[in-house]
Amino acid sequence: MFKDTVLSILEKDEYYISRCIQLAKQGTFAALPNPSVGAVVVHNDKIIGEGFTSAYGGSHAEVNAIGQVKDQALLKESTLYVSLEPCSHFGKTPPCCDLVIAKQIPRVVVGTIDPFAKVCGMGIQKMKEAGIEVKVGVLEEECRESNVRFFTFHQKKRPYIILKWAESQDGFIAPLQRDIQAPVWLSNAYAQQLVHQWRSEEMAFLVGTQTVIDDNPSLTTRSWYGQNPKRIYIDRKGVITDAYAINNQNNATICITANKNAKSTKHITYYYADFDSNLVQQICAILYELQLLSVVIEGGSQTIQHFITADLWDEARIFSSDILLGEGITAPHFKQQYAATHFTIANNELRILHAK
C-alpha cells in the first residue's frame, strides 16, 4: 500500500511538471534572453492557477500562476510546480521566491536548478530556510531541454549555435558563377518563409563576407511577423560598405573585423577580432559579451565549416533540394554521423541534427 502511494505522488509530480514544460514553450522566444518557465498551482489535485514567463521585462511564470488563483487563501494548502528554480535576485522584477514565501505556499516542486550564477540554488535554499518543502529534479532533462539556449549560454559561456544552409542534390550551396547579386534559391517558398520565422525566434543571424557580397542579404523577418534578429557579419578587411542591405538602418548590425580603428555608428557596432587565431572562439566570446543566447550561422559554406571544424555548434538545419547544379560551391560537411530528425516541407527535406 505504501509503495503504491509513493508511486502515485511521483506520477503526479511528473504530470504537473510536464504541464509546466508545455506552458513554458508558449513563451520561449518572447522571453529571451530570460528563460521561459512554466508554473502550475495545484490544490487537492486540481489546477487552480497556471502561467508562463511574460515577454522580456514582464512578470515571471510564478507571478502569473499565483495571480491567476481566485481564492488566494488556498495557496497556503497548495503545491507550486515550476519548471525552473524560482529566482532569488532583483532584476527587472522582484525575486519570485520571496513571493512564494510571502504567500505561505507549503510545498514547491522544481524541475531543475537555475544555472544563472545569481540564482543557482539560492532560490531553493531561501524557500527551504522559510520552512517550505522543496523537491528538485522532476523531469530534469526535459526541463533543461525546454530552455536549451539559456542553459547553453550560462554553462558553456557562449550562445546556442544553429548552422543553417540549403544544398543541391549533388552537394552544392550555390553555382560558381551568377548573373545577379542575390541569393540562389535551392529551397521553395515554404522553406524560405520558415527561415524568416526562425529569424523572429533567434537572437542573432551571422554571415560571412562573401555571403554579403554575393547575396546582399538583409537578414530581416520580411515574410513572418516578429522582431528582427541582430544582424552580424564578418568583414576582415572592411570591404562591406553602406551600399549593402545588411548595413541599412532597419535594424541593429554588428560587424566583426580585423580593423582596430573601425568606428561604430548609430546602427553599426564594430568588434575587433584576431583573424589568425581561433576566430570562431573569439566570435563566441563577443556574442556572449553581448548577451546573445542564440545565433544562426547562415552562410557561407566556409564560415559554417569553421564552426563545424571548431566543434562549436549545437544544431544544424539543412534543406536538401532536388535541384542539380553540376558544379558549384561545396556544401559544408561533418566528419562524423549525428542522429538526425527528418521533416518534410513541401518536397524539401529539413534535417535537424544535434551535436553530441
Short mmCIF file of N, CA and C in Angstrom, two decimals, residues 115-261:
data_model
loop_
_atom_site.label_atom_id
_atom_site.label_comp_id
_atom_site.label_asym_id
_atom_site.label_seq_id
_atom_site.Cartn_x
_atom_site.Cartn_y
_atom_site.Cartn_z
N PRO A 115 20.84 27.64 -13.81
CA PRO A 115 22.29 27.72 -13.94
C PRO A 115 22.86 29.13 -13.80
N PHE A 116 21.99 30.15 -13.81
CA PHE A 116 22.43 31.53 -13.71
C PHE A 116 23.08 31.75 -12.35
N ALA A 117 24.28 32.33 -12.34
CA ALA A 117 25.08 32.45 -11.12
C ALA A 117 24.37 33.20 -10.00
N LYS A 118 23.50 34.16 -10.35
CA LYS A 118 22.82 34.94 -9.32
C LYS A 118 21.66 34.18 -8.68
N VAL A 119 21.34 33.01 -9.23
CA VAL A 119 20.29 32.17 -8.66
C VAL A 119 20.91 30.85 -8.20
N CYS A 120 21.08 29.92 -9.13
CA CYS A 120 21.82 28.67 -8.96
C CYS A 120 21.73 28.05 -7.56
N GLY A 121 20.53 27.69 -7.15
CA GLY A 121 20.33 27.01 -5.87
C GLY A 121 19.92 27.94 -4.74
N MET A 122 20.14 29.24 -4.90
CA MET A 122 19.85 30.17 -3.81
C MET A 122 18.35 30.38 -3.60
N GLY A 123 17.58 30.28 -4.70
CA GLY A 123 16.13 30.38 -4.55
C GLY A 123 15.59 29.20 -3.77
N ILE A 124 16.11 28.01 -4.07
CA ILE A 124 15.71 26.79 -3.36
C ILE A 124 16.09 26.88 -1.89
N GLN A 125 17.32 27.32 -1.65
CA GLN A 125 17.79 27.43 -0.27
C GLN A 125 16.94 28.41 0.54
N LYS A 126 16.60 29.52 -0.08
CA LYS A 126 15.82 30.54 0.62
C LYS A 126 14.44 30.02 0.98
N MET A 127 13.82 29.27 0.09
CA MET A 127 12.50 28.71 0.38
C MET A 127 12.57 27.66 1.47
N LYS A 128 13.62 26.83 1.43
CA LYS A 128 13.78 25.80 2.48
C LYS A 128 13.99 26.45 3.84
N GLU A 129 14.77 27.52 3.89
CA GLU A 129 15.02 28.22 5.15
C GLU A 129 13.75 28.84 5.71
N ALA A 130 12.79 29.10 4.80
CA ALA A 130 11.50 29.66 5.23
C ALA A 130 10.52 28.56 5.65
N GLY A 131 10.97 27.30 5.63
CA GLY A 131 10.13 26.19 6.08
C GLY A 131 9.32 25.53 4.99
N ILE A 132 9.59 25.88 3.73
CA ILE A 132 8.86 25.29 2.62
C ILE A 132 9.49 23.95 2.24
N GLU A 133 8.66 22.95 1.99
CA GLU A 133 9.14 21.67 1.49
C GLU A 133 9.45 21.83 0.00
N VAL A 134 10.68 21.60 -0.39
CA VAL A 134 11.10 21.79 -1.78
C VAL A 134 11.63 20.48 -2.35
N LYS A 135 11.07 20.08 -3.46
CA LYS A 135 11.54 18.89 -4.17
C LYS A 135 12.15 19.34 -5.49
N VAL A 136 13.34 18.83 -5.82
CA VAL A 136 14.07 19.28 -7.01
C VAL A 136 14.42 18.09 -7.90
N GLY A 137 14.36 18.29 -9.22
CA GLY A 137 14.83 17.27 -10.15
C GLY A 137 13.76 16.39 -10.74
N VAL A 138 12.57 16.92 -10.96
CA VAL A 138 11.49 16.17 -11.59
C VAL A 138 11.48 16.49 -13.08
N LEU A 139 11.61 15.45 -13.93
CA LEU A 139 11.74 15.63 -15.38
C LEU A 139 12.84 16.66 -15.69
N GLU A 140 13.95 16.49 -15.00
CA GLU A 140 15.03 17.48 -15.07
C GLU A 140 15.57 17.65 -16.49
N GLU A 141 15.83 16.55 -17.18
CA GLU A 141 16.38 16.64 -18.53
C GLU A 141 15.42 17.35 -19.47
N GLU A 142 14.14 17.05 -19.36
CA GLU A 142 13.14 17.70 -20.21
C GLU A 142 13.05 19.20 -19.90
N CYS A 143 13.17 19.55 -18.64
CA CYS A 143 13.13 20.96 -18.26
C CYS A 143 14.34 21.72 -18.79
N ARG A 144 15.49 21.08 -18.76
CA ARG A 144 16.70 21.71 -19.32
C ARG A 144 16.55 21.91 -20.83
N GLU A 145 16.02 20.89 -21.50
CA GLU A 145 15.86 20.96 -22.95
C GLU A 145 14.89 22.08 -23.35
N SER A 146 13.89 22.33 -22.52
CA SER A 146 12.92 23.38 -22.84
C SER A 146 13.55 24.77 -22.81
N ASN A 147 14.70 24.89 -22.15
CA ASN A 147 15.44 26.15 -22.11
C ASN A 147 16.90 25.93 -22.52
N VAL A 148 17.07 25.18 -23.62
CA VAL A 148 18.41 24.77 -24.04
C VAL A 148 19.30 25.98 -24.37
N ARG A 149 18.74 27.05 -24.88
CA ARG A 149 19.52 28.24 -25.19
C ARG A 149 20.06 28.87 -23.91
N PHE A 150 19.20 28.98 -22.92
CA PHE A 150 19.57 29.57 -21.64
C PHE A 150 20.64 28.74 -20.93
N PHE A 151 20.47 27.43 -20.93
CA PHE A 151 21.44 26.55 -20.27
C PHE A 151 22.79 26.56 -21.01
N THR A 152 22.75 26.53 -22.34
CA THR A 152 23.99 26.57 -23.11
C THR A 152 24.74 27.86 -22.82
N PHE A 153 24.04 28.97 -22.81
CA PHE A 153 24.66 30.28 -22.59
C PHE A 153 25.36 30.35 -21.24
N HIS A 154 24.69 29.89 -20.18
CA HIS A 154 25.25 30.03 -18.84
C HIS A 154 26.25 28.93 -18.48
N GLN A 155 26.10 27.76 -19.07
CA GLN A 155 27.02 26.67 -18.73
C GLN A 155 28.25 26.63 -19.64
N LYS A 156 28.06 26.96 -20.93
CA LYS A 156 29.18 26.92 -21.88
C LYS A 156 29.75 28.29 -22.19
N LYS A 157 29.14 29.34 -21.65
CA LYS A 157 29.61 30.72 -21.84
C LYS A 157 29.66 31.10 -23.32
N ARG A 158 28.65 30.71 -24.04
CA ARG A 158 28.52 31.06 -25.46
C ARG A 158 27.06 30.91 -25.86
N PRO A 159 26.67 31.46 -27.00
CA PRO A 159 25.29 31.26 -27.44
C PRO A 159 25.02 29.85 -27.93
N TYR A 160 23.76 29.50 -28.00
CA TYR A 160 23.33 28.26 -28.63
C TYR A 160 23.49 28.48 -30.13
N ILE A 161 24.27 27.62 -30.80
CA ILE A 161 24.67 27.85 -32.19
C ILE A 161 23.95 26.90 -33.14
N ILE A 162 23.23 27.50 -34.09
CA ILE A 162 22.49 26.75 -35.10
C ILE A 162 23.13 27.00 -36.46
N LEU A 163 23.50 25.94 -37.15
CA LEU A 163 24.03 26.06 -38.51
C LEU A 163 22.87 25.86 -39.48
N LYS A 164 22.83 26.66 -40.54
CA LYS A 164 21.72 26.57 -41.48
C LYS A 164 22.21 26.76 -42.90
N TRP A 165 21.80 25.84 -43.79
CA TRP A 165 22.07 26.04 -45.21
C TRP A 165 21.14 25.18 -46.04
N ALA A 166 21.06 25.50 -47.34
CA ALA A 166 20.33 24.69 -48.31
C ALA A 166 21.34 24.17 -49.32
N GLU A 167 21.21 22.91 -49.72
CA GLU A 167 22.16 22.33 -50.67
C GLU A 167 21.43 21.59 -51.79
N SER A 168 22.07 21.59 -52.94
CA SER A 168 21.51 20.89 -54.10
C SER A 168 21.63 19.39 -53.90
N GLN A 169 20.97 18.65 -54.76
CA GLN A 169 21.01 17.18 -54.66
C GLN A 169 22.43 16.65 -54.82
N ASP A 170 23.26 17.39 -55.57
CA ASP A 170 24.64 16.95 -55.76
C ASP A 170 25.63 17.65 -54.83
N GLY A 171 25.13 18.26 -53.75
CA GLY A 171 26.00 18.71 -52.68
C GLY A 171 26.62 20.09 -52.80
N PHE A 172 25.95 21.02 -53.50
CA PHE A 172 26.46 22.39 -53.63
C PHE A 172 25.46 23.37 -53.02
N ILE A 173 25.99 24.49 -52.51
CA ILE A 173 25.09 25.51 -51.93
C ILE A 173 24.82 26.66 -52.90
N ALA A 174 25.63 26.77 -53.95
CA ALA A 174 25.45 27.84 -54.94
C ALA A 174 26.31 27.53 -56.15
N PRO A 175 25.95 28.07 -57.32
CA PRO A 175 26.80 27.89 -58.51
C PRO A 175 28.08 28.70 -58.38
N LEU A 176 29.08 28.35 -59.18
CA LEU A 176 30.34 29.10 -59.15
C LEU A 176 30.17 30.50 -59.70
N GLN A 177 29.32 30.65 -60.69
CA GLN A 177 29.08 31.95 -61.31
C GLN A 177 27.60 32.30 -61.20
N ARG A 178 27.29 33.57 -61.04
CA ARG A 178 25.91 34.03 -61.01
C ARG A 178 25.79 35.36 -61.73
N ASP A 179 24.61 35.62 -62.26
CA ASP A 179 24.40 36.81 -63.08
C ASP A 179 24.03 38.04 -62.26
N ILE A 180 23.39 37.83 -61.09
CA ILE A 180 22.95 38.96 -60.29
C ILE A 180 23.40 38.78 -58.84
N GLN A 181 23.43 39.90 -58.12
CA GLN A 181 23.79 39.87 -56.70
C GLN A 181 22.53 39.60 -55.88
N ALA A 182 22.25 38.33 -55.67
CA ALA A 182 21.04 37.91 -54.96
C ALA A 182 21.20 36.46 -54.53
N PRO A 183 20.44 36.03 -53.54
CA PRO A 183 20.53 34.63 -53.10
C PRO A 183 20.14 33.67 -54.21
N VAL A 184 20.75 32.50 -54.21
CA VAL A 184 20.37 31.42 -55.12
C VAL A 184 19.40 30.52 -54.36
N TRP A 185 18.15 30.47 -54.81
CA TRP A 185 17.13 29.74 -54.07
C TRP A 185 17.13 28.26 -54.47
N LEU A 186 17.59 27.42 -53.55
CA LEU A 186 17.53 25.98 -53.75
C LEU A 186 16.30 25.39 -53.05
N SER A 187 15.78 26.12 -52.09
CA SER A 187 14.59 25.67 -51.37
C SER A 187 13.37 26.38 -51.93
N ASN A 188 12.17 25.97 -51.49
CA ASN A 188 10.94 26.55 -52.02
C ASN A 188 10.41 27.66 -51.11
N ALA A 189 9.25 28.22 -51.49
CA ALA A 189 8.69 29.36 -50.76
C ALA A 189 8.34 29.00 -49.32
N TYR A 190 7.90 27.75 -49.08
CA TYR A 190 7.56 27.33 -47.72
C TYR A 190 8.81 27.34 -46.83
N ALA A 191 9.89 26.82 -47.36
CA ALA A 191 11.14 26.78 -46.60
C ALA A 191 11.67 28.19 -46.36
N GLN A 192 11.53 29.05 -47.36
CA GLN A 192 12.00 30.42 -47.21
C GLN A 192 11.23 31.15 -46.12
N GLN A 193 9.92 30.91 -46.07
CA GLN A 193 9.12 31.52 -45.02
C GLN A 193 9.50 30.97 -43.64
N LEU A 194 9.81 29.68 -43.59
CA LEU A 194 10.22 29.08 -42.34
C LEU A 194 11.50 29.74 -41.81
N VAL A 195 12.43 30.04 -42.70
CA VAL A 195 13.67 30.70 -42.30
C VAL A 195 13.36 32.08 -41.69
N HIS A 196 12.40 32.78 -42.27
CA HIS A 196 12.01 34.08 -41.72
C HIS A 196 11.36 33.91 -40.34
N GLN A 197 10.64 32.81 -40.15
CA GLN A 197 10.11 32.52 -38.82
C GLN A 197 11.25 32.31 -37.84
N TRP A 198 12.27 31.57 -38.26
CA TRP A 198 13.43 31.37 -37.38
C TRP A 198 14.08 32.69 -37.02
N ARG A 199 14.11 33.61 -37.97
CA ARG A 199 14.72 34.91 -37.68
C ARG A 199 13.97 35.65 -36.57
N SER A 200 12.68 35.41 -36.48
CA SER A 200 11.89 36.04 -35.41
C SER A 200 12.07 35.33 -34.08
N GLU A 201 12.62 34.12 -34.10
CA GLU A 201 12.74 33.30 -32.89
C GLU A 201 14.12 33.32 -32.26
N GLU A 202 15.15 33.56 -33.06
CA GLU A 202 16.52 33.54 -32.54
C GLU A 202 17.04 34.96 -32.37
N MET A 203 18.04 35.12 -31.52
CA MET A 203 18.50 36.45 -31.16
C MET A 203 19.42 37.07 -32.20
N ALA A 204 20.12 36.25 -32.99
CA ALA A 204 21.06 36.81 -33.96
C ALA A 204 21.25 35.88 -35.15
N PHE A 205 21.57 36.47 -36.30
CA PHE A 205 21.94 35.72 -37.51
C PHE A 205 23.30 36.24 -37.97
N LEU A 206 24.18 35.33 -38.36
CA LEU A 206 25.54 35.70 -38.74
C LEU A 206 25.88 35.17 -40.13
N VAL A 207 26.53 36.02 -40.93
CA VAL A 207 27.00 35.62 -42.26
C VAL A 207 28.43 36.09 -42.46
N GLY A 208 29.11 35.44 -43.40
CA GLY A 208 30.48 35.81 -43.74
C GLY A 208 30.53 36.89 -44.80
N THR A 209 31.72 37.39 -45.07
CA THR A 209 31.92 38.48 -46.04
C THR A 209 31.42 38.12 -47.43
N GLN A 210 31.78 36.93 -47.90
CA GLN A 210 31.43 36.55 -49.27
C GLN A 210 29.93 36.41 -49.45
N THR A 211 29.24 35.96 -48.41
CA THR A 211 27.77 35.87 -48.48
C THR A 211 27.15 37.25 -48.65
N VAL A 212 27.68 38.23 -47.94
CA VAL A 212 27.18 39.60 -48.08
C VAL A 212 27.42 40.11 -49.50
N ILE A 213 28.60 39.84 -50.02
CA ILE A 213 28.95 40.31 -51.38
C ILE A 213 28.09 39.61 -52.44
N ASP A 214 27.93 38.30 -52.31
CA ASP A 214 27.22 37.53 -53.34
C ASP A 214 25.70 37.65 -53.23
N ASP A 215 25.17 37.61 -52.01
CA ASP A 215 23.71 37.52 -51.82
C ASP A 215 23.07 38.85 -51.43
N ASN A 216 23.86 39.76 -50.87
CA ASN A 216 23.33 41.04 -50.36
C ASN A 216 22.11 40.82 -49.46
N PRO A 217 22.23 39.99 -48.42
CA PRO A 217 21.08 39.69 -47.56
C PRO A 217 20.74 40.84 -46.63
N SER A 218 19.48 40.92 -46.24
CA SER A 218 19.06 41.92 -45.25
C SER A 218 18.87 41.30 -43.87
N LEU A 219 18.68 39.97 -43.83
CA LEU A 219 18.52 39.22 -42.57
C LEU A 219 17.39 39.76 -41.71
N THR A 220 16.24 40.03 -42.34
CA THR A 220 15.07 40.51 -41.62
C THR A 220 13.93 39.50 -41.72
N THR A 221 12.84 39.79 -41.02
CA THR A 221 11.69 38.87 -40.98
C THR A 221 10.60 39.36 -41.94
N ARG A 222 10.95 39.54 -43.18
CA ARG A 222 10.01 40.13 -44.14
C ARG A 222 8.78 39.26 -44.38
N SER A 223 8.94 37.95 -44.32
CA SER A 223 7.84 37.03 -44.64
C SER A 223 7.21 36.41 -43.39
N TRP A 224 7.47 37.02 -42.24
CA TRP A 224 6.92 36.47 -40.99
C TRP A 224 6.77 37.59 -39.99
N TYR A 225 5.74 37.50 -39.17
CA TYR A 225 5.55 38.51 -38.12
C TYR A 225 6.54 38.26 -36.99
N GLY A 226 7.15 39.32 -36.51
CA GLY A 226 8.05 39.17 -35.37
C GLY A 226 9.22 40.13 -35.45
N GLN A 227 9.98 40.14 -34.37
CA GLN A 227 11.12 41.05 -34.25
C GLN A 227 12.28 40.56 -35.10
N ASN A 228 12.99 41.51 -35.73
CA ASN A 228 14.19 41.16 -36.48
C ASN A 228 15.31 40.75 -35.53
N PRO A 229 16.15 39.81 -35.95
CA PRO A 229 17.28 39.43 -35.11
C PRO A 229 18.41 40.45 -35.23
N LYS A 230 19.38 40.37 -34.33
CA LYS A 230 20.61 41.14 -34.50
C LYS A 230 21.30 40.61 -35.75
N ARG A 231 21.77 41.50 -36.59
CA ARG A 231 22.47 41.10 -37.81
C ARG A 231 23.97 41.20 -37.57
N ILE A 232 24.66 40.10 -37.85
CA ILE A 232 26.10 40.06 -37.62
C ILE A 232 26.79 39.61 -38.90
N TYR A 233 27.84 40.30 -39.27
CA TYR A 233 28.62 39.83 -40.41
C TYR A 233 30.11 39.97 -40.13
N ILE A 234 30.88 39.12 -40.79
CA ILE A 234 32.33 39.10 -40.64
C ILE A 234 32.93 39.87 -41.81
N ASP A 235 33.80 40.82 -41.51
CA ASP A 235 34.40 41.66 -42.55
C ASP A 235 35.84 42.01 -42.15
N ARG A 236 36.74 41.11 -42.45
CA ARG A 236 38.12 41.27 -42.01
C ARG A 236 38.76 42.56 -42.52
N LYS A 237 38.58 42.86 -43.80
CA LYS A 237 39.29 43.98 -44.42
C LYS A 237 38.44 45.23 -44.60
N GLY A 238 37.20 45.21 -44.16
CA GLY A 238 36.37 46.40 -44.27
C GLY A 238 35.88 46.68 -45.67
N VAL A 239 35.48 45.63 -46.39
CA VAL A 239 35.04 45.80 -47.78
C VAL A 239 33.53 46.00 -47.90
N ILE A 240 32.79 45.75 -46.83
CA ILE A 240 31.33 45.89 -46.87
C ILE A 240 30.96 47.35 -46.57
N THR A 241 30.38 48.02 -47.53
CA THR A 241 30.03 49.42 -47.39
C THR A 241 28.56 49.58 -47.01
N ASP A 242 28.14 50.84 -46.85
CA ASP A 242 26.74 51.12 -46.52
C ASP A 242 25.80 50.84 -47.68
N ALA A 243 26.35 50.54 -48.85
CA ALA A 243 25.52 50.22 -50.01
C ALA A 243 24.86 48.84 -49.86
N TYR A 244 25.39 48.01 -48.99
CA TYR A 244 24.84 46.67 -48.80
C TYR A 244 23.65 46.72 -47.84
N ALA A 245 22.67 45.85 -48.10
CA ALA A 245 21.43 45.84 -47.32
C ALA A 245 21.67 45.58 -45.84
N ILE A 246 22.68 44.81 -45.52
CA ILE A 246 22.92 44.45 -44.12
C ILE A 246 23.33 45.66 -43.30
N ASN A 247 23.79 46.72 -43.97
CA ASN A 247 24.20 47.93 -43.27
C ASN A 247 23.13 49.02 -43.29
N ASN A 248 21.92 48.69 -43.74
CA ASN A 248 20.88 49.71 -43.70
C ASN A 248 20.46 49.95 -42.26
N GLN A 249 19.65 50.95 -42.05
CA GLN A 249 19.30 51.34 -40.68
C GLN A 249 18.00 50.71 -40.18
N ASN A 250 17.56 49.65 -40.86
CA ASN A 250 16.32 48.98 -40.45
C ASN A 250 16.46 48.20 -39.16
N ASN A 251 17.70 47.84 -38.83
CA ASN A 251 17.91 47.02 -37.65
C ASN A 251 19.36 47.16 -37.20
N ALA A 252 19.61 46.87 -35.92
CA ALA A 252 20.97 46.96 -35.39
C ALA A 252 21.87 45.92 -36.05
N THR A 253 23.09 46.32 -36.36
CA THR A 253 24.03 45.45 -37.05
C THR A 253 25.37 45.44 -36.32
N ILE A 254 25.98 44.27 -36.28
CA ILE A 254 27.28 44.08 -35.65
C ILE A 254 28.26 43.58 -36.69
N CYS A 255 29.42 44.19 -36.75
CA CYS A 255 30.46 43.77 -37.69
C CYS A 255 31.69 43.32 -36.91
N ILE A 256 32.18 42.13 -37.23
CA ILE A 256 33.41 41.61 -36.62
C ILE A 256 34.53 41.81 -37.63
N THR A 257 35.55 42.56 -37.25
CA THR A 257 36.56 43.00 -38.19
C THR A 257 37.97 42.91 -37.59
N ALA A 258 38.97 42.94 -38.47
CA ALA A 258 40.37 42.98 -38.03
C ALA A 258 40.88 44.40 -37.95
N ASN A 259 40.02 45.34 -38.30
CA ASN A 259 40.40 46.76 -38.27
C ASN A 259 40.18 47.34 -36.89
N LYS A 260 41.27 47.58 -36.17
CA LYS A 260 41.17 48.11 -34.81
C LYS A 260 40.65 49.55 -34.78
N ASN A 261 40.73 50.22 -35.90
CA ASN A 261 40.35 51.64 -35.96
C ASN A 261 38.93 51.86 -36.47
#
